[in-house]
Every structure is written in C-alpha cells, then in structure tokens.
Tab-separated table of N, CA and C in Angstrom:
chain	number	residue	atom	x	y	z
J	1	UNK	N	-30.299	19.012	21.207
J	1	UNK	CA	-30.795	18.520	19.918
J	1	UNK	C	-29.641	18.322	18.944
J	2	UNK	N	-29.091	19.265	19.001
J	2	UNK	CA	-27.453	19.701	17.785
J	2	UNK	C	-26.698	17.945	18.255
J	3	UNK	N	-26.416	18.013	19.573
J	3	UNK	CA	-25.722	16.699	20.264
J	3	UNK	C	-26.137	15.214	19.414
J	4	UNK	N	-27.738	15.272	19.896
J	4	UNK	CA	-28.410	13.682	19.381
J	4	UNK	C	-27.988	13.722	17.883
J	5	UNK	N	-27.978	14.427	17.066
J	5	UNK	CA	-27.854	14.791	15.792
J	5	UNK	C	-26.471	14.704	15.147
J	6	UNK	N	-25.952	14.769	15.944
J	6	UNK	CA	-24.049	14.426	15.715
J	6	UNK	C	-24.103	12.790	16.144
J	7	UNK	N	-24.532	12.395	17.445
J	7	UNK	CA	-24.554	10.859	17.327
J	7	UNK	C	-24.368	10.159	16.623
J	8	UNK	N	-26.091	10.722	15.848
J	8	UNK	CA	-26.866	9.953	14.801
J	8	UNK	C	-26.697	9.946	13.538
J	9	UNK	N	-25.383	11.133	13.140
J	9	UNK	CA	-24.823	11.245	12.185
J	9	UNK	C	-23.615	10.499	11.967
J	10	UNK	N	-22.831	9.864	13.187
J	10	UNK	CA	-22.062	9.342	13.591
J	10	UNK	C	-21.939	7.976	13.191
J	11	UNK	N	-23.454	7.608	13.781
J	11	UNK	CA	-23.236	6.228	14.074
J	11	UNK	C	-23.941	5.632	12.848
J	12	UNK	N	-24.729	6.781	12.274
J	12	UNK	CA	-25.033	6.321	10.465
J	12	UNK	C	-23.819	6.642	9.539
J	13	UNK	N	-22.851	7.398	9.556
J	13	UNK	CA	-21.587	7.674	9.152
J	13	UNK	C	-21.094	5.971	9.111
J	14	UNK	N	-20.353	5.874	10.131
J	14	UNK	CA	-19.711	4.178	10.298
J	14	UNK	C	-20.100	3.081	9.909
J	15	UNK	N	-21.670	2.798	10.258
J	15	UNK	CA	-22.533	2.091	9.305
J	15	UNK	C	-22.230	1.957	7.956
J	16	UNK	N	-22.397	3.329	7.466
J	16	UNK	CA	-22.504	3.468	5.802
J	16	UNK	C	-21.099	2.829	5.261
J	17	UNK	N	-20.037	3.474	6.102
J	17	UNK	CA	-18.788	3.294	5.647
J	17	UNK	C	-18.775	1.763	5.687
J	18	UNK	N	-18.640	1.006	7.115
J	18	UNK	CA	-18.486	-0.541	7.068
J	18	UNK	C	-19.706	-0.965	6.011
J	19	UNK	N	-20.538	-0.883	5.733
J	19	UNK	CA	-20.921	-1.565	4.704
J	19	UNK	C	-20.876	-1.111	3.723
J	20	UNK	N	-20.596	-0.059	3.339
J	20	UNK	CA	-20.038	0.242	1.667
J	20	UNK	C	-18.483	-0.682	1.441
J	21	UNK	N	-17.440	-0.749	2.357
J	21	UNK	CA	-16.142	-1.178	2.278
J	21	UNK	C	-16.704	-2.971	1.868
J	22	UNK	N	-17.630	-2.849	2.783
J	22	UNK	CA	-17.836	-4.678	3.000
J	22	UNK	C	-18.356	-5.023	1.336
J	23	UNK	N	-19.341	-4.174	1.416
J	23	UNK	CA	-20.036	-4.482	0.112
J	23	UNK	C	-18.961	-4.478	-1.140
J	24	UNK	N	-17.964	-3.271	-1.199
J	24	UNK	CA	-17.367	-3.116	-2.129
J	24	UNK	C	-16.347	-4.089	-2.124
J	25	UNK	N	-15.689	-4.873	-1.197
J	25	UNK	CA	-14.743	-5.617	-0.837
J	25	UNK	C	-15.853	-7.599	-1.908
J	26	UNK	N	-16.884	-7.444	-1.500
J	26	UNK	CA	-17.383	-8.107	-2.314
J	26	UNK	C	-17.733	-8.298	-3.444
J	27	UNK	N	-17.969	-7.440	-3.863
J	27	UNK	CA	-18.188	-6.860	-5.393
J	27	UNK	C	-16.495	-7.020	-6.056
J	28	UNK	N	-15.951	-6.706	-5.407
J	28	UNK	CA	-14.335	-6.910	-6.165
J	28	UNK	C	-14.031	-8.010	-6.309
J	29	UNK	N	-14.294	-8.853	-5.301
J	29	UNK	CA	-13.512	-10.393	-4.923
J	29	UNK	C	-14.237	-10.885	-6.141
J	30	UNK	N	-15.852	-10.652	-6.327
J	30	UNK	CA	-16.503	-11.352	-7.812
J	30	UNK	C	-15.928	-10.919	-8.831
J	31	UNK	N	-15.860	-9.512	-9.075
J	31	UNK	CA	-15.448	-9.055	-10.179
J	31	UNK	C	-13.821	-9.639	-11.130
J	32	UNK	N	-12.662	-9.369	-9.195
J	32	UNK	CA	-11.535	-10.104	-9.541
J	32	UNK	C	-11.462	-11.500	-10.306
J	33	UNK	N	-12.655	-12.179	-9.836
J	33	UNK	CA	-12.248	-13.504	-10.201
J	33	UNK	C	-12.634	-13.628	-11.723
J	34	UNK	N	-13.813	-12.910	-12.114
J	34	UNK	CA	-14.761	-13.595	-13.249
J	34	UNK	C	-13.746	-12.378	-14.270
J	35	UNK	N	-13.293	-11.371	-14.320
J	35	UNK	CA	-12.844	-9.973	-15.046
J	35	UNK	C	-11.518	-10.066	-15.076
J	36	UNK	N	-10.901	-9.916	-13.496
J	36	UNK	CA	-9.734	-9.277	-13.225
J	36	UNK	C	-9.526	-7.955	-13.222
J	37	UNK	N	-10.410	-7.329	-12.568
J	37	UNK	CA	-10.656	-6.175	-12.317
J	37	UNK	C	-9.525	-5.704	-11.474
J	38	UNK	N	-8.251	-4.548	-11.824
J	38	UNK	CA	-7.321	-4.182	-10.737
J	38	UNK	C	-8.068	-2.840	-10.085
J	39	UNK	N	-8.171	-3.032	-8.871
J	39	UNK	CA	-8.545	-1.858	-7.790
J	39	UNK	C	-7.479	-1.158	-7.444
J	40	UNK	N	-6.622	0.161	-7.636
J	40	UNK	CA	-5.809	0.307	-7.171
J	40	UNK	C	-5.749	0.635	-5.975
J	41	UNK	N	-7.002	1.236	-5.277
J	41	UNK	CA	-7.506	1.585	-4.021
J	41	UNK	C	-7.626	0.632	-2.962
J	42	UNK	N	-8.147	-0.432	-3.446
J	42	UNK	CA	-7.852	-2.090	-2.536
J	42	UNK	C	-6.924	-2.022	-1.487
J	43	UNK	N	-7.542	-1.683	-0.293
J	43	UNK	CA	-6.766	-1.905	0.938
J	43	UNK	C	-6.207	-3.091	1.322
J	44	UNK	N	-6.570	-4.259	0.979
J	44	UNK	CA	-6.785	-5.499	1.426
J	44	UNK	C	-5.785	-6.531	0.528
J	45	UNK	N	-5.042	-5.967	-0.497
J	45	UNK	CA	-4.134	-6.687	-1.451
J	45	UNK	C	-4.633	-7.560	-2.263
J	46	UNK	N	-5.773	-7.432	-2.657
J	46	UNK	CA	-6.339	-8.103	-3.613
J	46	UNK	C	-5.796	-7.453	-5.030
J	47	UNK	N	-5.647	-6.470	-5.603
J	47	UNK	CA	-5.160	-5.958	-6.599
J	47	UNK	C	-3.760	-6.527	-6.935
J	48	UNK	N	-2.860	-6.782	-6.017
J	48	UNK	CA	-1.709	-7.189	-6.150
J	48	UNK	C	-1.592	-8.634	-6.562
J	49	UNK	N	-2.914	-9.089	-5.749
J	49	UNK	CA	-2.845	-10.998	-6.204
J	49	UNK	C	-3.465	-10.818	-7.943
J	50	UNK	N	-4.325	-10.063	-8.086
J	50	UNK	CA	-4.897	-10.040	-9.803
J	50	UNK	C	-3.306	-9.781	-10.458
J	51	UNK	N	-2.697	-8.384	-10.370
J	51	UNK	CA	-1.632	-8.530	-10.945
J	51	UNK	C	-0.358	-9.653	-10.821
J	52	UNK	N	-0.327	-10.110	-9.797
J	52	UNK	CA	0.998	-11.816	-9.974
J	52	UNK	C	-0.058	-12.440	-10.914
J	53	UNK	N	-1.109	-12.723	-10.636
J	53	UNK	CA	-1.775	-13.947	-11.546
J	53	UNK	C	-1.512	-13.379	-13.244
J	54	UNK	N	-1.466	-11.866	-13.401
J	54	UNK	CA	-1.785	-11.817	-14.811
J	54	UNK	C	0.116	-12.116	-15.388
J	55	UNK	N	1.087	-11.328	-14.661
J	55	UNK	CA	2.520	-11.445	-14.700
J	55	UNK	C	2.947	-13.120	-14.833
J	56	UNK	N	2.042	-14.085	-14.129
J	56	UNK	CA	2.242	-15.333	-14.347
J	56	UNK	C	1.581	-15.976	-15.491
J	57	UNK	N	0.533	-15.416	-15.883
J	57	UNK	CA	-0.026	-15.659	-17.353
J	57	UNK	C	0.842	-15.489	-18.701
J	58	UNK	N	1.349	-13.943	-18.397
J	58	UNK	CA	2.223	-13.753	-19.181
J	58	UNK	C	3.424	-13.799	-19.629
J	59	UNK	N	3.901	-14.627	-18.053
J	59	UNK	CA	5.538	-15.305	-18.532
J	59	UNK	C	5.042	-16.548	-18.443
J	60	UNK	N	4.009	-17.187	-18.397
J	60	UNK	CA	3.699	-18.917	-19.092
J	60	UNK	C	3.529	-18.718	-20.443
C-alpha cells in the first residue's frame, strides 16, 4: 500500500511541477511583454532579455 502511494505521489509530484513551470513560464512571457516583469528565478533567460530591452531603452 505504502509502495502504490509513493508512485502516486510521484507521478502527481512531476505533474504538478511540469505544469506549474509551464504555466508559470506563461504567465511571465505575458506579463514580460505587457509589464516587464524581471523574474530573477527564470530558468529560461527571459529575465535577461526584459533587462537588455530596458538597458536599450535607457541608452536610446
């Protein structure tokens, strides 16, 4: 029983995670564009493209 229960904790674990990342990875990309929201946590280098864009704002 303990076994099925680690599985199932498992394989709802990974779930949760890939779609919280996915979800949150979406929620940023909107936010980045319409806000400029910096994520510093952003695995994916999106934070780094918000900051060149704002560094290029501010030396135009």
């Amino acid at each position: 029983m303990s076994d099925i229960v680690k599985i199932v904790g498992a394989v709802a674990g990974m779930l949760a995670s890939c779609f919280f990342l996915y979800t949150n990875f979406m929620v940023y990309q909107h936010a980045s564009n319409v806000v400029g929201v910096i994520n510093p946590s952003d695995p994916l280098g999106g934070s780094l493209n918000v900051v060149d864009n704002r560094h290029e704002k501010t030396d135009a």
